[in-house]
Amino acid sequence: SCGSGNVVQFVQKLDNLSFPEAKQKVLAEINRAWNSDKEAVERTFSPLDAGAAEKKTFTLSQYRKLEDTLQASSEAQVWLLRERGISWETAKRLHFGFKQDLGAIAGGRADIADKGWIALPCIVDGQVVSIEYRSIADKDFRRQPGMKTALFNSDDVGPLDTLYITEGKFDCAILEQNGFRSASLPNASSKLTPEMKAQLMQAGRIVLAGDADSA
């Protein structure tokens, strides 16, 4: 009855608030309801990974040296821009890092182990819970041992966001660079855990933005 508009504009008119004030009030109510339901479920059902071996995590301060290495490597920055279209500003915002020599983590790829790797971190609540390394010399990737499998760029997904879900971290970065809110699955064949689903379902709208291949 108050004319066209959305829930934020409704609260803005009803409570005589500015748009930013009304947005914060709506977000607070949505988060309160979400957290209340989530806590009730967690009290009833034990996590599926309860009792599993604890996975390794890093603080952002501990991870920072990889970011500093990327900042110091013009070769890695040029590769990101030339091969993937990702600017230094975007790489910095998404906490991309760089490691020149992956050593034993490269496994059987001794031929490219010391040729340079982009580090792509998954961050949850300020903790780096997973790191994937992408070779700049070949189409190869490796994961940091002892860490969990996680979504990329899924931290701080909000209920007013339209979230574009990709199956690659570089695709996610390109969408973010162009003004879209995006998160990436670990890979095309990943099965989402309940924790991952809970993170993604906090978005107000979800758009699947995978590749056009069979995977």
Coordinates of N, CA and C in Angstrom, one line a residue:
S1 N 0.8 -1.2 0.0 CA 0.0 0.0 0.0 C 0.8 1.3 0.0
C2 N 2.2 1.1 0.2 CA 3.0 2.3 0.2 C 3.7 2.5 -1.1
G3 N 3.2 1.9 -2.1 CA 3.8 2.0 -3.5 C 4.9 1.0 -3.7
S4 N 5.5 1.1 -4.9 CA 6.6 0.1 -5.3 C 7.8 0.3 -4.4
G5 N 8.6 -0.7 -4.3 CA 9.8 -0.7 -3.5 C 10.2 -2.0 -3.0
N6 N 11.3 -2.0 -2.2 CA 11.7 -3.3 -1.6 C 11.6 -3.2 -0.1
V7 N 12.1 -4.2 0.6 CA 11.9 -4.3 2.1 C 12.8 -3.2 2.8
V8 N 13.9 -2.8 2.2 CA 14.7 -1.8 2.8 C 14.0 -0.4 2.7
Q9 N 13.4 -0.2 1.5 CA 12.7 1.1 1.4 C 11.4 1.1 2.3
F10 N 10.8 0.0 2.5 CA 9.7 -0.1 3.4 C 10.0 0.3 4.8
V11 N 11.1 -0.3 5.3 CA 11.6 0.0 6.6 C 12.1 1.5 6.7
Q12 N 12.6 2.0 5.6 CA 13.1 3.4 5.6 C 11.9 4.3 5.8
K13 N 10.8 4.0 5.1 CA 9.6 4.9 5.3 C 8.9 4.6 6.6
L14 N 8.8 3.4 7.0 CA 8.0 3.0 8.2 C 8.7 3.7 9.5
D15 N 10.0 3.6 9.5 CA 10.7 4.0 10.7 C 11.4 5.4 10.5
N16 N 11.2 6.0 9.4 CA 11.8 7.3 9.1 C 13.3 7.3 9.2
L17 N 13.9 6.3 8.5 CA 15.3 6.2 8.5 C 16.0 6.5 7.2
S18 N 17.3 6.8 7.2 CA 18.0 6.9 6.0 C 18.1 5.5 5.3
F19 N 18.5 5.5 4.0 CA 18.6 4.2 3.4 C 19.7 3.3 4.0
P20 N 20.9 3.9 4.3 CA 21.9 3.0 5.0 C 21.4 2.5 6.4
E21 N 20.7 3.4 7.1 CA 20.2 2.9 8.4 C 19.2 1.8 8.3
A22 N 18.3 2.0 7.3 CA 17.3 0.9 7.1 C 17.9 -0.4 6.6
K23 N 18.9 -0.3 5.8 CA 19.6 -1.5 5.3 C 20.3 -2.2 6.4
Q24 N 20.9 -1.5 7.4 CA 21.6 -2.1 8.5 C 20.5 -2.8 9.4
K25 N 19.4 -2.2 9.6 CA 18.3 -2.7 10.4 C 17.8 -4.0 9.8
V26 N 17.6 -4.1 8.5 CA 17.1 -5.3 7.8 C 18.2 -6.4 7.9
L27 N 19.4 -6.0 7.7 CA 20.5 -7.0 7.8 C 20.6 -7.6 9.2
A28 N 20.4 -6.8 10.2 CA 20.5 -7.2 11.6 C 19.4 -8.2 11.9
E29 N 18.2 -8.0 11.4 CA 17.1 -8.9 11.6 C 17.2 -10.2 10.9
I30 N 17.7 -10.1 9.6 CA 17.9 -11.3 8.8 C 19.0 -12.2 9.5
N31 N 20.1 -11.6 9.9 CA 21.2 -12.3 10.6 C 20.8 -12.9 11.9
R32 N 19.9 -12.2 12.6 CA 19.4 -12.7 13.9 C 18.6 -13.9 13.7
A33 N 17.7 -13.9 12.7 CA 16.9 -15.1 12.4 C 17.7 -16.2 11.9
W34 N 18.6 -15.9 11.0 CA 19.5 -17.0 10.4 C 20.3 -17.7 11.5
N35 N 21.0 -16.9 12.4 CA 21.8 -17.4 13.4 C 21.0 -18.2 14.4
S36 N 19.8 -17.8 14.7 CA 19.0 -18.5 15.7 C 18.6 -19.9 15.1
D37 N 18.2 -19.9 13.9 CA 17.9 -21.2 13.3 C 19.1 -22.1 13.1
K38 N 20.3 -21.5 12.8 CA 21.5 -22.3 12.6 C 21.9 -22.9 13.9
E39 N 21.9 -22.1 15.0 CA 22.3 -22.6 16.3 C 21.4 -23.7 16.8
A40 N 20.1 -23.6 16.4 CA 19.1 -24.7 16.8 C 19.5 -26.0 16.1
V41 N 19.8 -25.9 14.8 CA 20.2 -27.1 14.1 C 21.4 -27.7 14.6
E42 N 22.4 -26.9 14.9 CA 23.7 -27.4 15.4 C 23.6 -28.0 16.8
R43 N 22.6 -27.5 17.6 CA 22.4 -28.1 18.9 C 21.8 -29.5 18.8
T44 N 21.1 -29.7 17.7 CA 20.4 -31.0 17.5 C 21.2 -32.0 16.8
F45 N 22.0 -31.6 15.8 CA 22.7 -32.5 15.0 C 24.2 -32.2 15.1
S46 N 25.0 -33.3 15.3 CA 26.4 -33.2 15.4 C 27.0 -32.9 14.1
P47 N 28.1 -32.1 13.9 CA 28.7 -31.9 12.6 C 29.2 -33.2 12.1
L48 N 29.1 -33.4 10.7 CA 29.5 -34.6 10.1 C 31.0 -34.9 10.3
D49 N 31.8 -33.9 10.5 CA 33.3 -34.1 10.6 C 33.7 -34.2 12.1
A50 N 32.7 -34.3 13.0 CA 33.1 -34.4 14.4 C 34.0 -35.6 14.6
G51 N 35.0 -35.4 15.3 CA 36.0 -36.4 15.6 C 37.1 -36.6 14.6
A52 N 36.9 -35.9 13.4 CA 38.0 -36.0 12.4 C 39.2 -35.3 12.8
A53 N 40.3 -35.6 12.2 CA 41.6 -35.0 12.5 C 41.5 -33.5 12.2
E54 N 42.0 -32.7 13.1 CA 42.0 -31.2 13.0 C 42.8 -30.8 11.8
K55 N 42.2 -29.9 11.0 CA 42.9 -29.4 9.8 C 43.8 -28.2 10.1
K56 N 44.8 -28.0 9.4 CA 45.7 -26.9 9.6 C 45.1 -25.6 9.1
T57 N 45.3 -24.5 9.8 CA 44.9 -23.2 9.3 C 46.0 -22.2 9.6
F58 N 46.0 -21.1 8.9 CA 46.9 -20.0 9.1 C 46.2 -18.7 9.4
T59 N 46.8 -17.9 10.2 CA 46.3 -16.5 10.3 C 46.6 -15.7 9.1
L60 N 45.9 -14.6 8.9 CA 46.3 -13.7 7.7 C 47.7 -13.2 7.9
S61 N 48.1 -13.0 9.1 CA 49.5 -12.5 9.3 C 50.5 -13.5 8.9
Q62 N 50.3 -14.8 9.2 CA 51.2 -15.9 8.8 C 51.2 -16.0 7.3
Y63 N 50.0 -15.9 6.7 CA 49.9 -16.0 5.2 C 50.5 -14.8 4.5
R64 N 50.7 -13.7 5.1 CA 51.0 -12.4 4.5 C 52.3 -12.5 3.7
K65 N 53.3 -13.4 4.0 CA 54.5 -13.4 3.3 C 54.3 -13.9 1.8
L66 N 53.3 -14.7 1.6 CA 53.0 -15.1 0.2 C 52.4 -13.9 -0.6
E67 N 51.6 -13.0 0.1 CA 51.1 -11.8 -0.5 C 52.2 -10.9 -0.8
D68 N 53.2 -10.7 0.1 CA 54.3 -9.8 -0.1 C 55.2 -10.3 -1.3
T69 N 55.3 -11.7 -1.4 CA 56.1 -12.2 -2.5 C 55.4 -11.9 -3.9
L70 N 54.1 -12.0 -3.9 CA 53.4 -11.6 -5.2 C 53.6 -10.2 -5.5
Q71 N 53.5 -9.3 -4.5 CA 53.7 -7.9 -4.7 C 55.1 -7.6 -5.3
A72 N 56.1 -8.4 -4.9 CA 57.5 -8.2 -5.3 C 57.8 -8.9 -6.6
S73 N 56.9 -9.7 -7.2 CA 57.1 -10.4 -8.4 C 56.4 -9.8 -9.6
S74 N 57.1 -9.0 -10.4 CA 56.5 -8.5 -11.6 C 56.1 -9.6 -12.6
E75 N 56.9 -10.7 -12.6 CA 56.6 -11.8 -13.5 C 55.2 -12.4 -13.2
A76 N 54.9 -12.6 -11.9 CA 53.6 -13.2 -11.5 C 52.5 -12.2 -11.8
Q77 N 52.7 -11.0 -11.5 CA 51.6 -10.0 -11.8 C 51.3 -9.9 -13.3
V78 N 52.4 -9.9 -14.1 CA 52.2 -9.8 -15.5 C 51.5 -11.1 -16.0
W79 N 51.8 -12.2 -15.5 CA 51.1 -13.5 -15.8 C 49.6 -13.4 -15.5
L80 N 49.3 -12.9 -14.3 CA 47.9 -12.8 -13.9 C 47.1 -11.9 -14.9
L81 N 47.7 -10.8 -15.3 CA 47.0 -9.8 -16.1 C 47.0 -10.3 -17.6
R82 N 48.1 -10.9 -18.1 CA 48.1 -11.3 -19.5 C 47.3 -12.6 -19.7
E83 N 47.5 -13.6 -18.8 CA 46.9 -14.9 -19.0 C 45.5 -15.0 -18.5
R84 N 45.2 -14.2 -17.4 CA 43.9 -14.3 -16.8 C 43.1 -13.0 -16.7
G85 N 43.7 -11.9 -17.1 CA 43.0 -10.7 -17.1 C 42.7 -10.1 -15.7
I86 N 43.5 -10.6 -14.7 CA 43.3 -10.2 -13.3 C 44.3 -9.1 -13.0
S87 N 43.8 -8.0 -12.5 CA 44.7 -6.8 -12.2 C 45.3 -7.1 -10.8
W88 N 46.4 -6.3 -10.5 CA 47.1 -6.4 -9.3 C 46.1 -6.0 -8.1
E89 N 45.2 -5.0 -8.4 CA 44.3 -4.5 -7.4 C 43.3 -5.6 -7.0
T90 N 42.8 -6.4 -7.9 CA 41.9 -7.5 -7.6 C 42.7 -8.6 -6.9
A91 N 43.9 -8.9 -7.4 CA 44.7 -10.0 -6.7 C 44.9 -9.6 -5.3
K92 N 45.2 -8.3 -5.0 CA 45.5 -7.9 -3.7 C 44.2 -8.0 -2.8
R93 N 43.1 -7.6 -3.3 CA 41.9 -7.6 -2.6 C 41.5 -9.0 -2.2
L94 N 41.7 -10.0 -3.1 CA 41.4 -11.4 -2.8 C 42.5 -12.2 -2.1
H95 N 43.5 -11.5 -1.7 CA 44.7 -12.1 -1.0 C 45.4 -13.1 -1.8
F96 N 45.5 -12.9 -3.1 CA 46.4 -13.8 -3.9 C 47.8 -13.7 -3.4
G97 N 48.6 -14.8 -3.5 CA 50.0 -14.8 -3.1 C 50.8 -15.4 -4.2
F98 N 52.1 -15.6 -3.9 CA 53.0 -16.3 -4.9 C 54.1 -17.0 -4.1
K99 N 54.4 -18.2 -4.7 CA 55.5 -19.0 -4.1 C 56.3 -19.5 -5.3
Q100 N 57.6 -19.1 -5.3 CA 58.4 -19.5 -6.5 C 58.7 -21.0 -6.6
D101 N 59.0 -21.6 -5.5 CA 59.4 -23.0 -5.5 C 58.4 -23.8 -4.6
L102 N 57.7 -24.7 -5.1 CA 56.7 -25.5 -4.3 C 57.3 -26.7 -3.7
G103 N 58.5 -27.0 -4.1 CA 59.2 -28.2 -3.5 C 58.5 -29.5 -3.6
A104 N 58.4 -30.2 -2.5 CA 57.8 -31.5 -2.5 C 56.3 -31.4 -2.7
I105 N 55.6 -30.3 -2.5 CA 54.2 -30.2 -2.7 C 53.9 -30.4 -4.2
A106 N 54.8 -30.1 -5.1 CA 54.6 -30.2 -6.5 C 54.5 -31.7 -6.9
G107 N 54.8 -32.6 -6.0 CA 54.7 -34.0 -6.3 C 55.6 -34.5 -7.5
G108 N 55.0 -35.1 -8.4 CA 55.8 -35.6 -9.6 C 56.1 -34.5 -10.6
R109 N 55.8 -33.3 -10.4 CA 56.0 -32.2 -11.3 C 57.3 -31.5 -11.0
A110 N 58.4 -32.2 -10.9 CA 59.7 -31.6 -10.6 C 60.1 -30.6 -11.7
D111 N 59.6 -30.8 -12.9 CA 60.0 -30.0 -14.0 C 59.5 -28.5 -13.8
I112 N 58.4 -28.4 -13.1 CA 57.9 -27.0 -12.9 C 57.8 -26.6 -11.4
A113 N 58.3 -27.4 -10.5 CA 58.2 -27.1 -9.1 C 58.8 -25.7 -8.7
D114 N 59.9 -25.3 -9.4 CA 60.5 -24.0 -9.1 C 60.2 -22.9 -10.1
K115 N 59.2 -23.1 -10.9 CA 58.9 -22.2 -12.0 C 57.9 -21.1 -11.6
G116 N 57.4 -21.2 -10.3 CA 56.4 -20.1 -9.9 C 55.0 -20.6 -9.8
W117 N 54.3 -20.3 -8.7 CA 53.0 -20.7 -8.4 C 52.1 -19.6 -7.7
I118 N 51.0 -19.3 -8.3 CA 50.0 -18.4 -7.7 C 49.3 -19.1 -6.5
A119 N 49.3 -18.4 -5.3 CA 48.6 -19.0 -4.2 C 47.2 -18.4 -4.1
L120 N 46.2 -19.2 -4.0 CA 44.8 -18.8 -3.9 C 44.2 -19.3 -2.6
P121 N 44.0 -18.4 -1.6 CA 43.6 -18.8 -0.3 C 42.1 -18.8 -0.1
C122 N 41.6 -19.7 0.6 CA 40.2 -19.7 1.1 C 40.2 -19.2 2.5
I123 N 39.4 -18.2 2.8 CA 39.5 -17.5 4.1 C 38.1 -17.6 4.7
V124 N 38.0 -18.0 6.0 CA 36.8 -18.2 6.7 C 37.0 -17.5 8.1
D125 N 36.2 -16.5 8.4 CA 36.3 -15.9 9.7 C 37.8 -15.4 10.0
G126 N 38.4 -14.9 9.0 CA 39.7 -14.3 9.2 C 40.9 -15.3 9.3
Q127 N 40.5 -16.6 9.0 CA 41.5 -17.7 9.0 C 41.7 -18.3 7.6
V128 N 42.9 -18.5 7.2 CA 43.2 -19.2 5.9 C 43.0 -20.7 6.2
V129 N 41.9 -21.3 5.6 CA 41.6 -22.7 5.9 C 42.1 -23.6 4.7
S130 N 42.4 -23.0 3.6 CA 42.8 -23.8 2.4 C 43.6 -22.9 1.5
I131 N 44.6 -23.5 0.9 CA 45.5 -22.8 -0.1 C 45.6 -23.7 -1.3
E132 N 45.3 -23.2 -2.5 CA 45.5 -23.9 -3.8 C 46.6 -23.1 -4.5
Y133 N 47.6 -23.9 -5.1 CA 48.6 -23.3 -5.9 C 48.4 -23.6 -7.4
R134 N 48.5 -22.5 -8.2 CA 48.4 -22.7 -9.6 C 49.7 -22.4 -10.3
S135 N 50.2 -23.3 -11.1 CA 51.5 -23.1 -11.8 C 51.3 -22.0 -12.9
I136 N 52.4 -21.1 -13.0 CA 52.4 -20.1 -14.1 C 53.2 -20.7 -15.3
A137 N 53.7 -21.9 -15.1 CA 54.5 -22.5 -16.2 C 53.7 -23.6 -17.0
D138 N 52.6 -24.1 -16.4 CA 51.8 -25.2 -17.0 C 50.4 -25.2 -16.3
K139 N 49.5 -25.9 -16.9 CA 48.2 -26.0 -16.4 C 48.2 -27.1 -15.3
D140 N 48.6 -26.7 -14.1 CA 48.7 -27.7 -13.0 C 48.4 -27.0 -11.7
F141 N 47.7 -27.7 -10.8 CA 47.5 -27.1 -9.5 C 47.7 -28.1 -8.4
R142 N 48.1 -27.6 -7.2 CA 48.4 -28.4 -6.1 C 47.7 -27.8 -4.9
R143 N 47.4 -28.6 -3.8 CA 46.9 -28.0 -2.6 C 47.9 -28.1 -1.5
Q144 N 47.8 -27.2 -0.6 CA 48.6 -27.2 0.6 C 48.2 -28.4 1.5
P145 N 49.1 -29.4 1.8 CA 48.7 -30.6 2.5 C 48.2 -30.2 3.9
G146 N 47.3 -31.0 4.4 CA 46.8 -30.9 5.8 C 45.7 -29.9 6.0
M147 N 45.2 -29.3 4.9 CA 44.2 -28.2 5.0 C 42.9 -28.8 4.5
K148 N 41.8 -28.2 4.8 CA 40.5 -28.7 4.4 C 40.2 -28.2 3.0
T149 N 39.1 -28.7 2.4 CA 38.6 -28.3 1.1 C 37.5 -27.2 1.5
A150 N 37.6 -26.1 0.8 CA 36.7 -25.0 1.2 C 36.3 -24.2 0.0
L151 N 35.3 -23.4 0.1 CA 34.8 -22.4 -0.9 C 35.8 -21.3 -0.9
F152 N 36.0 -20.7 -2.1 CA 36.8 -19.5 -2.3 C 36.0 -18.3 -2.3
N153 N 36.4 -17.3 -1.5 CA 35.8 -15.9 -1.5 C 34.3 -16.0 -1.0
S154 N 34.0 -16.9 -0.1 CA 32.7 -17.1 0.5 C 32.5 -16.4 1.8
D155 N 33.5 -15.8 2.4 CA 33.4 -15.1 3.6 C 32.6 -13.9 3.5
D156 N 31.8 -13.5 4.4 CA 31.0 -12.3 4.4 C 29.9 -12.3 3.3
V157 N 29.4 -13.4 2.9 CA 28.3 -13.4 2.0 C 27.1 -12.8 2.7
G158 N 26.4 -11.9 2.1 CA 25.3 -11.2 2.8 C 23.9 -11.5 2.2
P159 N 22.9 -11.4 3.0 CA 21.5 -11.7 2.6 C 21.0 -10.8 1.5
L160 N 21.6 -9.7 1.2 CA 21.2 -8.8 0.2 C 22.0 -9.0 -1.1
D161 N 22.9 -9.9 -1.1 CA 23.8 -10.2 -2.2 C 23.2 -11.1 -3.2
T162 N 23.4 -10.8 -4.5 CA 23.2 -11.8 -5.6 C 24.6 -12.4 -5.8
L163 N 24.7 -13.7 -5.5 CA 26.0 -14.4 -5.5 C 26.1 -15.3 -6.8
Y164 N 27.2 -15.0 -7.5 CA 27.5 -15.8 -8.7 C 28.5 -16.9 -8.3
I165 N 28.1 -18.2 -8.5 CA 29.0 -19.3 -8.1 C 29.7 -19.9 -9.3
T166 N 31.0 -19.9 -9.3 CA 31.8 -20.4 -10.4 C 32.5 -21.7 -9.9
E167 N 33.1 -22.3 -10.9 CA 33.9 -23.6 -10.6 C 35.4 -23.4 -10.7
G168 N 35.8 -22.1 -10.6 CA 37.2 -21.8 -10.7 C 37.5 -20.5 -10.0
K169 N 38.6 -20.4 -9.3 CA 38.9 -19.2 -8.5 C 39.3 -18.0 -9.4
F170 N 39.9 -18.3 -10.6 CA 40.2 -17.2 -11.5 C 38.9 -16.6 -12.1
D171 N 37.9 -17.5 -12.4 CA 36.6 -17.0 -12.9 C 36.0 -16.1 -11.8
C172 N 36.0 -16.6 -10.6 CA 35.5 -15.8 -9.5 C 36.1 -14.4 -9.4
A173 N 37.4 -14.4 -9.5 CA 38.2 -13.1 -9.4 C 37.8 -12.2 -10.5
I174 N 37.5 -12.7 -11.7 CA 37.1 -11.8 -12.9 C 35.7 -11.2 -12.6
L175 N 34.8 -12.0 -12.1 CA 33.5 -11.5 -11.7 C 33.6 -10.4 -10.7
E176 N 34.4 -10.7 -9.6 CA 34.6 -9.7 -8.6 C 35.2 -8.4 -9.1
Q177 N 36.1 -8.6 -10.0 CA 36.8 -7.4 -10.6 C 35.8 -6.5 -11.4
N178 N 34.8 -7.2 -11.9 CA 33.8 -6.4 -12.7 C 32.5 -6.0 -11.9
G179 N 32.6 -6.1 -10.6 CA 31.6 -5.6 -9.8 C 30.5 -6.5 -9.3
F180 N 30.7 -7.9 -9.6 CA 29.7 -8.9 -9.1 C 30.2 -9.6 -7.9
R181 N 29.3 -10.0 -7.0 CA 29.7 -10.8 -5.8 C 29.8 -12.2 -6.2
S182 N 30.9 -12.8 -6.0 CA 31.1 -14.2 -6.5 C 31.9 -15.0 -5.5
A183 N 31.6 -16.4 -5.6 CA 32.4 -17.3 -4.8 C 32.6 -18.5 -5.7
S184 N 33.7 -19.3 -5.4 CA 34.0 -20.5 -6.3 C 33.9 -21.8 -5.5
L185 N 33.4 -22.8 -6.2 CA 33.5 -24.2 -5.6 C 35.0 -24.6 -5.7
P186 N 35.4 -25.6 -4.9 CA 36.8 -26.1 -4.9 C 37.1 -26.5 -6.3
N187 N 36.2 -27.2 -7.0 CA 36.4 -27.6 -8.4 C 35.1 -28.1 -8.9
A188 N 35.1 -28.5 -10.2 CA 33.8 -28.8 -10.9 C 33.1 -30.0 -10.3
S189 N 33.9 -31.0 -9.8 CA 33.3 -32.2 -9.3 C 33.1 -32.3 -7.8
S190 N 33.3 -31.1 -7.1 CA 33.2 -31.1 -5.7 C 31.7 -31.3 -5.2
K191 N 31.6 -32.1 -4.2 CA 30.3 -32.2 -3.5 C 30.2 -31.3 -2.3
L192 N 29.2 -30.4 -2.3 CA 29.1 -29.4 -1.2 C 28.9 -30.1 0.1
T193 N 29.6 -29.7 1.1 CA 29.3 -30.1 2.5 C 28.2 -29.3 3.1
P194 N 27.6 -29.7 4.1 CA 26.5 -28.9 4.8 C 27.1 -27.5 5.2
E195 N 28.3 -27.4 5.6 CA 28.9 -26.1 6.0 C 29.0 -25.2 4.7
M196 N 29.4 -25.8 3.6 CA 29.5 -25.0 2.4 C 28.1 -24.5 2.0
K197 N 27.1 -25.4 2.0 CA 25.8 -25.0 1.7 C 25.2 -23.9 2.6
A198 N 25.6 -24.0 3.8 CA 25.1 -22.9 4.8 C 25.7 -21.6 4.4
Q199 N 27.0 -21.6 4.0 CA 27.6 -20.3 3.6 C 27.0 -19.7 2.4
L200 N 26.7 -20.6 1.4 CA 26.2 -20.1 0.1 C 24.7 -19.6 0.3
M201 N 24.0 -20.3 1.1 CA 22.5 -20.0 1.3 C 22.3 -18.8 2.1
Q202 N 23.3 -18.1 2.6 CA 23.1 -16.8 3.2 C 22.9 -15.7 2.2
A203 N 23.2 -16.0 0.9 CA 23.0 -15.0 -0.2 C 21.5 -14.9 -0.5
G204 N 21.1 -13.7 -0.8 CA 19.6 -13.5 -1.2 C 19.3 -14.2 -2.5
R205 N 20.2 -14.3 -3.4 CA 19.9 -14.9 -4.7 C 21.2 -15.6 -5.2
I206 N 21.1 -16.7 -5.8 CA 22.2 -17.5 -6.3 C 22.1 -17.7 -7.8
V207 N 23.2 -17.4 -8.5 CA 23.3 -17.6 -9.9 C 24.5 -18.6 -10.2
L208 N 24.2 -19.7 -10.8 CA 25.3 -20.7 -11.2 C 26.0 -20.2 -12.4
A209 N 27.3 -20.0 -12.3 CA 28.0 -19.4 -13.4 C 29.2 -20.3 -13.8
G210 N 28.9 -21.6 -14.0 CA 30.0 -22.6 -14.3 C 30.4 -22.5 -15.8
D211 N 31.4 -23.3 -16.1 CA 31.9 -23.4 -17.5 C 30.9 -24.1 -18.3
A212 N 31.0 -24.0 -19.6 CA 30.0 -24.7 -20.5 C 30.5 -26.1 -20.9
D213 N 31.4 -26.7 -20.1 CA 31.8 -28.1 -20.4 C 31.0 -29.1 -19.7
S214 N 31.3 -30.4 -19.9 CA 30.5 -31.5 -19.3 C 30.7 -31.5 -17.8
A215 N 31.9 -31.2 -17.2 CA 32.0 -31.2 -15.8 C 31.1 -30.2 -15.1

